[in-house]
XYZ file of C-alpha atoms in Angstrom:
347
model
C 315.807 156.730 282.069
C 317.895 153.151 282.450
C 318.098 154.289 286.460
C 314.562 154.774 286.648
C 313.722 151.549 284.967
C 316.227 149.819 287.084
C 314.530 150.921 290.163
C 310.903 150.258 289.061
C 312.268 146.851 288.416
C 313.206 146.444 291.740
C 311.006 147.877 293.390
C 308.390 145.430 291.428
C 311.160 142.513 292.267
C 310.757 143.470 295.841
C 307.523 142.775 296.158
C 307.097 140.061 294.066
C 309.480 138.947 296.364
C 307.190 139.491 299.572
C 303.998 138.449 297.478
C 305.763 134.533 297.098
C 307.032 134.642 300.471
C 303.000 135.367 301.633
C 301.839 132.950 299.356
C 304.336 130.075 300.402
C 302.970 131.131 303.919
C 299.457 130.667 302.977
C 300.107 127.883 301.335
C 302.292 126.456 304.792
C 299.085 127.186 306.876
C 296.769 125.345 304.619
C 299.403 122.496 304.422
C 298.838 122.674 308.347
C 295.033 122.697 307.962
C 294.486 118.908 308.249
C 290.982 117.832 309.110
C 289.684 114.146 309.784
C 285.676 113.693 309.961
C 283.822 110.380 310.597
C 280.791 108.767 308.397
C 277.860 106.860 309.132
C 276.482 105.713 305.279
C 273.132 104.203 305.174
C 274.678 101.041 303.152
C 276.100 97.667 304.691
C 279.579 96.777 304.602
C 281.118 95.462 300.798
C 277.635 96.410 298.805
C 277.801 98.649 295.522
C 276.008 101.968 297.045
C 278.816 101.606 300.014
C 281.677 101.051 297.282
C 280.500 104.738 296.244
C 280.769 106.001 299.390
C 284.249 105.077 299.369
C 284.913 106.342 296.206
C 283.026 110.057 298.024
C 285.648 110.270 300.859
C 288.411 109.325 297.902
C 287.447 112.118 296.085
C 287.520 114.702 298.797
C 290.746 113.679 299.923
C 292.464 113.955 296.501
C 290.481 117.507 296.173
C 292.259 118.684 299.255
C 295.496 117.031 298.591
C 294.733 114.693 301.370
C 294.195 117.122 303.853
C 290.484 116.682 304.475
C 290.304 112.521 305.243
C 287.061 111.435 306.200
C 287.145 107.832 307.739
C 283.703 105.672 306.538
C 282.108 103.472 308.807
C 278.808 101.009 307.231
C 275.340 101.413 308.552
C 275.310 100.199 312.161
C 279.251 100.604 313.116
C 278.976 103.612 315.182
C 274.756 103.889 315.952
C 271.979 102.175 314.667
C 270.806 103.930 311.591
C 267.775 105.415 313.415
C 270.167 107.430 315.489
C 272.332 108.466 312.677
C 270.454 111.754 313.046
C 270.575 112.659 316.358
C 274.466 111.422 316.778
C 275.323 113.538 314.026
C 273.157 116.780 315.436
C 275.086 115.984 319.243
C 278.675 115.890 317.434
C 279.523 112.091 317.602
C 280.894 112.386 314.694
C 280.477 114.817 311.641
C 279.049 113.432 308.441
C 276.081 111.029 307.344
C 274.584 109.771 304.342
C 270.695 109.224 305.026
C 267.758 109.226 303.560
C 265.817 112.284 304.204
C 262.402 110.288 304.589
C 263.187 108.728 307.885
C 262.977 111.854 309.485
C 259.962 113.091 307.488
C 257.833 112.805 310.568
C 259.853 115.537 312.523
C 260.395 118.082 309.757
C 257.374 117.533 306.897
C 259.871 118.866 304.227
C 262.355 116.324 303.989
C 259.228 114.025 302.509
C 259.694 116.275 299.766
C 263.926 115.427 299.242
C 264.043 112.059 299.454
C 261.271 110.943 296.663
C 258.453 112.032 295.665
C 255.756 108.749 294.835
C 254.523 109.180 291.645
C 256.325 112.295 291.160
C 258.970 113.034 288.980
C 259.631 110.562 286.307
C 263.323 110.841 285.294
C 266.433 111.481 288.106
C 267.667 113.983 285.843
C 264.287 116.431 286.745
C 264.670 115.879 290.080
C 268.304 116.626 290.422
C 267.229 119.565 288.002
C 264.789 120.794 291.006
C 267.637 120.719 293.618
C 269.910 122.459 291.554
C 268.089 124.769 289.620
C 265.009 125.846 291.328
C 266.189 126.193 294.775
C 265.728 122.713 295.950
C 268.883 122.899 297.687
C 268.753 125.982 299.575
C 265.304 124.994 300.812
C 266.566 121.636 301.668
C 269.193 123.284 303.715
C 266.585 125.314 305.224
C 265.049 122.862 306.875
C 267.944 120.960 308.534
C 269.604 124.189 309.520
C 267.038 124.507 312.770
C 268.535 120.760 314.281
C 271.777 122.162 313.852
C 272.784 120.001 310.552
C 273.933 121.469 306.925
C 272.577 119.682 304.230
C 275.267 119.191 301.507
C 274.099 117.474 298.496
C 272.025 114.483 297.267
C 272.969 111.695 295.417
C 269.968 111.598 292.878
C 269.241 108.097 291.155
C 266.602 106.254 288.989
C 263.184 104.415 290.380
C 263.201 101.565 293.136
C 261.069 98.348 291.928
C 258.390 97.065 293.995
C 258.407 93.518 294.932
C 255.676 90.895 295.167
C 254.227 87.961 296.240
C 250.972 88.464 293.529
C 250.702 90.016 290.284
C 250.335 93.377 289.779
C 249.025 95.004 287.305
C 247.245 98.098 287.706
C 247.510 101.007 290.332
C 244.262 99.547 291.244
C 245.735 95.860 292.398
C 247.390 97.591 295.018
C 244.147 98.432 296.975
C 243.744 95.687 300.176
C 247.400 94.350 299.946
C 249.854 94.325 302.786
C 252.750 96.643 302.343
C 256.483 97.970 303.803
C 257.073 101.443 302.507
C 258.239 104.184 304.336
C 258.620 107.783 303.909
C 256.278 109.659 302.111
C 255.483 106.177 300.106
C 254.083 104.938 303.503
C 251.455 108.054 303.204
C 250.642 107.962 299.510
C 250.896 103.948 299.509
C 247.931 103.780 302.185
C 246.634 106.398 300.191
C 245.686 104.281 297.458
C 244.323 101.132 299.900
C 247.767 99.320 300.957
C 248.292 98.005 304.833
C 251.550 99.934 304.973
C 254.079 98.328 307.710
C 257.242 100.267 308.362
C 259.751 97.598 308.583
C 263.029 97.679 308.349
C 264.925 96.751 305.331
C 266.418 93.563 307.337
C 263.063 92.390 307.910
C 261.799 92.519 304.220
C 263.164 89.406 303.159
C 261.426 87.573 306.572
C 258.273 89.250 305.734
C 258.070 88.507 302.334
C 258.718 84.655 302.980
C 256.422 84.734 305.981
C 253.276 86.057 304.133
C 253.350 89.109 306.576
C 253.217 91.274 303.581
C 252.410 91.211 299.958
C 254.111 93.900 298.347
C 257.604 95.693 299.521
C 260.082 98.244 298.468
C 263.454 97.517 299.866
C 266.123 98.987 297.682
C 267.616 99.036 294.043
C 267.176 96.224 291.903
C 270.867 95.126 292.432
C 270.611 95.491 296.156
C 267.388 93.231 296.226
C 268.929 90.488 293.809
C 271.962 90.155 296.834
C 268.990 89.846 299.421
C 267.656 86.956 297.585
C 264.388 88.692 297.357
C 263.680 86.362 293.918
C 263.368 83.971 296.617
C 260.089 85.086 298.133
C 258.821 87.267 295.442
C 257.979 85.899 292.028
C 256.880 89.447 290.515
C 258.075 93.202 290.399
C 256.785 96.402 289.330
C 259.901 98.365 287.764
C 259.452 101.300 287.444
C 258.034 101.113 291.338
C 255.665 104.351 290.870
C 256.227 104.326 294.756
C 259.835 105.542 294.276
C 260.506 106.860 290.737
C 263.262 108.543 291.174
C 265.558 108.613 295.057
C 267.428 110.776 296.516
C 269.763 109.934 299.511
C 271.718 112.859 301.036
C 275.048 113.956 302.898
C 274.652 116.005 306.055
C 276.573 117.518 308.372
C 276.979 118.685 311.620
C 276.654 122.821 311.113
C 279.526 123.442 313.664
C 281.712 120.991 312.080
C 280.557 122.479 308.023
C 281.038 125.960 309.301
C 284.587 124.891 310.515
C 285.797 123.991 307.439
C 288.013 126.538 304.864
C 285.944 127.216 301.834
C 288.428 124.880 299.657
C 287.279 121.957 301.342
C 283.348 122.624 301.786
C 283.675 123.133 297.628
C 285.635 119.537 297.668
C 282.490 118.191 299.640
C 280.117 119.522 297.363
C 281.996 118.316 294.169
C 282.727 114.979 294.934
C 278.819 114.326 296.583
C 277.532 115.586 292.435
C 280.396 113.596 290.808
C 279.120 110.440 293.117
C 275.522 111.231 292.273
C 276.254 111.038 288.687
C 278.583 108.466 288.463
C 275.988 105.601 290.737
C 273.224 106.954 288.757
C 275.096 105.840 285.487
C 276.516 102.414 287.433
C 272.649 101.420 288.662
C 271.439 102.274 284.791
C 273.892 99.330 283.680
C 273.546 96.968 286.758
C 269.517 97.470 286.666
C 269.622 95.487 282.974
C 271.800 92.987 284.728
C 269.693 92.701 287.407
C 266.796 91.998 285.882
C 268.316 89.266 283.948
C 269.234 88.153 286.741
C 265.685 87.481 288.288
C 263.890 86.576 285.093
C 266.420 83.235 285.722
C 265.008 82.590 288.589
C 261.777 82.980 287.018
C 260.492 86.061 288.449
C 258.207 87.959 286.011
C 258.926 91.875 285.501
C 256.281 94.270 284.457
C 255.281 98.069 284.400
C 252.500 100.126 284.980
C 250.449 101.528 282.177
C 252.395 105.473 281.518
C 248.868 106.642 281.772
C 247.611 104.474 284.358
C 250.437 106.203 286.666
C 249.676 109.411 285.170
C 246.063 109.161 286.287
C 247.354 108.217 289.671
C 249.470 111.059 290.050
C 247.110 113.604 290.021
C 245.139 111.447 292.613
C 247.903 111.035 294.839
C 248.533 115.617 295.079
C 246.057 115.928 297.926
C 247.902 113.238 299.820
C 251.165 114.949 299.087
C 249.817 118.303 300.458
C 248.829 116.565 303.436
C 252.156 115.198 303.923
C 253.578 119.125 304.731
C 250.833 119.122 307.593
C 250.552 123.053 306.408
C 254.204 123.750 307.398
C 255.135 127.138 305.417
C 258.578 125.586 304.231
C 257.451 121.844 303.400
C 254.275 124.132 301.457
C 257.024 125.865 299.218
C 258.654 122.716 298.744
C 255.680 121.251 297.468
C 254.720 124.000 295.445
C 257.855 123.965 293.896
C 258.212 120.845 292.792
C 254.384 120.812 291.812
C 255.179 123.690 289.511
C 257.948 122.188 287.855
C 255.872 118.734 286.861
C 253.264 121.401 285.244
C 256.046 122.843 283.210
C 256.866 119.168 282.206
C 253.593 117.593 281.389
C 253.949 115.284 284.472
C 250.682 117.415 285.730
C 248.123 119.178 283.809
């Protein structure tokens, strides 16, 4: 009995043995499996939404054990941010951060992943939509026919709008001169603005020049740095243009499908903690913000809830002409449309 136990213990020795040898080979080959992407993010040089993006390719590095190093360039280092999209989709490098609206005109459903103007009123219900009611899989969807995987978004609270006049009502935006882009630009006009698709350079220029009333430019933080309180001595926060934002990471497919499955996991973890952790950080800085321009004695106000709320179901045709009857941007909206029912946002 001792003999047969002796051998069964070898024998199980043995290939122990031969199971740690595979696994230290395995483990040699991944060791070996170094990868190094590039980044275009949409964010200048030293600003807090760029000081994220550093902290994304951290945290994909120290998932892999530093063998997946993405290097990060600012907006403008390798293209201009316009051609973010099609460098990325040709293989000039591998990874961007954009926002989906920019390319809304091309493919109607990524009007629908960016924000949705006078939509959802909480980040937490939109991230809720890409994560739990197949936001993400349709999102992926429709980059997957320019040859580009969409990863994750970074999901944030509302955008203020800025102004030269008071507003007050949805209705006091009818006749005034506008930069908004996206769907915005669509439901914006929608509701009587001159929309003018500037850039977000130009906003400052345009405000001080009288070339437009009314702008949305970025977060409240991001605005404050511009000097906007300069130029504009009111703001709409909420901005019912932009309640909640999205921005999102995309790839180049052939580079995504390249990857092992350990480090297209690390992508998708660190892009969720990111979108949590600058959702939190914009929560503080808005307060801060805000402080900041009531200083300079810029007045902050909000829409009537049910002024919006009135608006909102105004603004649905607009939206469903925004998908220009394309089948996927259609389930997209639907989708979403759905999930506001379920949460009193529509009824």
């Amino acid at each position: 009995m001792q003999t047969i136990n002796r051998r069964a213990l070898l024998k199980t020795l043995g290939a122990a043995s031969v199971a740690g040898v595979g696994l230290g080979l395995a483990t040699s080959a991944r060791a070996q499996d170094k990868v190094k992407w590039r980044m275009q993010a949409l964010w200048d040089g030293g600003t807090t939404p760029q000081k994220f993006e550093e902290l994304f390719v951290k945290r994909v590095a120290e998932l892999t054990d530093g063998q997946f190093e993405i290097e990060l360039f600012s907006a403008g280092q390798l293209v201009p941010p316009s051609q973010a999209f099609d460098a990325v989709r040709g293989g000039a490098f591998e990874l961007m951060k954009t926002f989906d609206g920019y390319e809304a005109g091309k493919i109607p459903a990524l009007a629908f992943t960016s924000t949705v103007p006078f939509g959802f009123t909480e980040p937490d219900q939109y991230e809720a939509w890409f994560y739990e009611l197949g936001g993400l899989d349709m999102a992926r969807k429709a980059y997957a026919p320019a040859g580009l995987f969409y990863i994750a978004p970074t999901v944030y609270g509302p955008e203020p709008i800025h102004s030269k006049v008071p507003i007050h009502s949805v209705a006091d935006f009818k006749d005034k001169k506008g930069r908004f882009v996206g769907l915005a630009s669509s439901v914006m006009g929608g509701l009587g603005v001159a929309v003018a698709p500037l850039a977000t350079a130009d906003v400052y220029s345009a405000l001080d020049k009288g070339v437009i009333d009314i702008a949305d430019r970025g977060d409240l933080t991001a605005n404050l740095e511009a000097g906007l309180g300069e130029v504009a001595k009111y703001i709409v926060m909420p901005g019912p243009h932009q309640p909640t934002t999205a921005t999102s990471y995309v790839a180049n497919q052939k580079a995504y499908d390249a990857l092992p499955p350990s480090y297209k996991a690390a992508l998708a973890a660190a892009a969720r903690e990111v979108s949590t952790a600058l959702r939190q950080h914009i929560m503080v800085s808005d307060g801060k913000a805000i402080d900041a321009f009531k200083e300079q004695g810029v007045e902050v106000s909000a829409l009537d809830p049910a002024d919006v709320a009135q608006a909102r179901k105004q603004v649905v045709s607009i939206w469903r002409d925004a998908t220009k009857g394309e089948p996927l941007a259609t389930e997209m909206l639907d989708s979403q449309v759905a999930f506001m029912e379920k949460l009193g946002l529509l009824n």
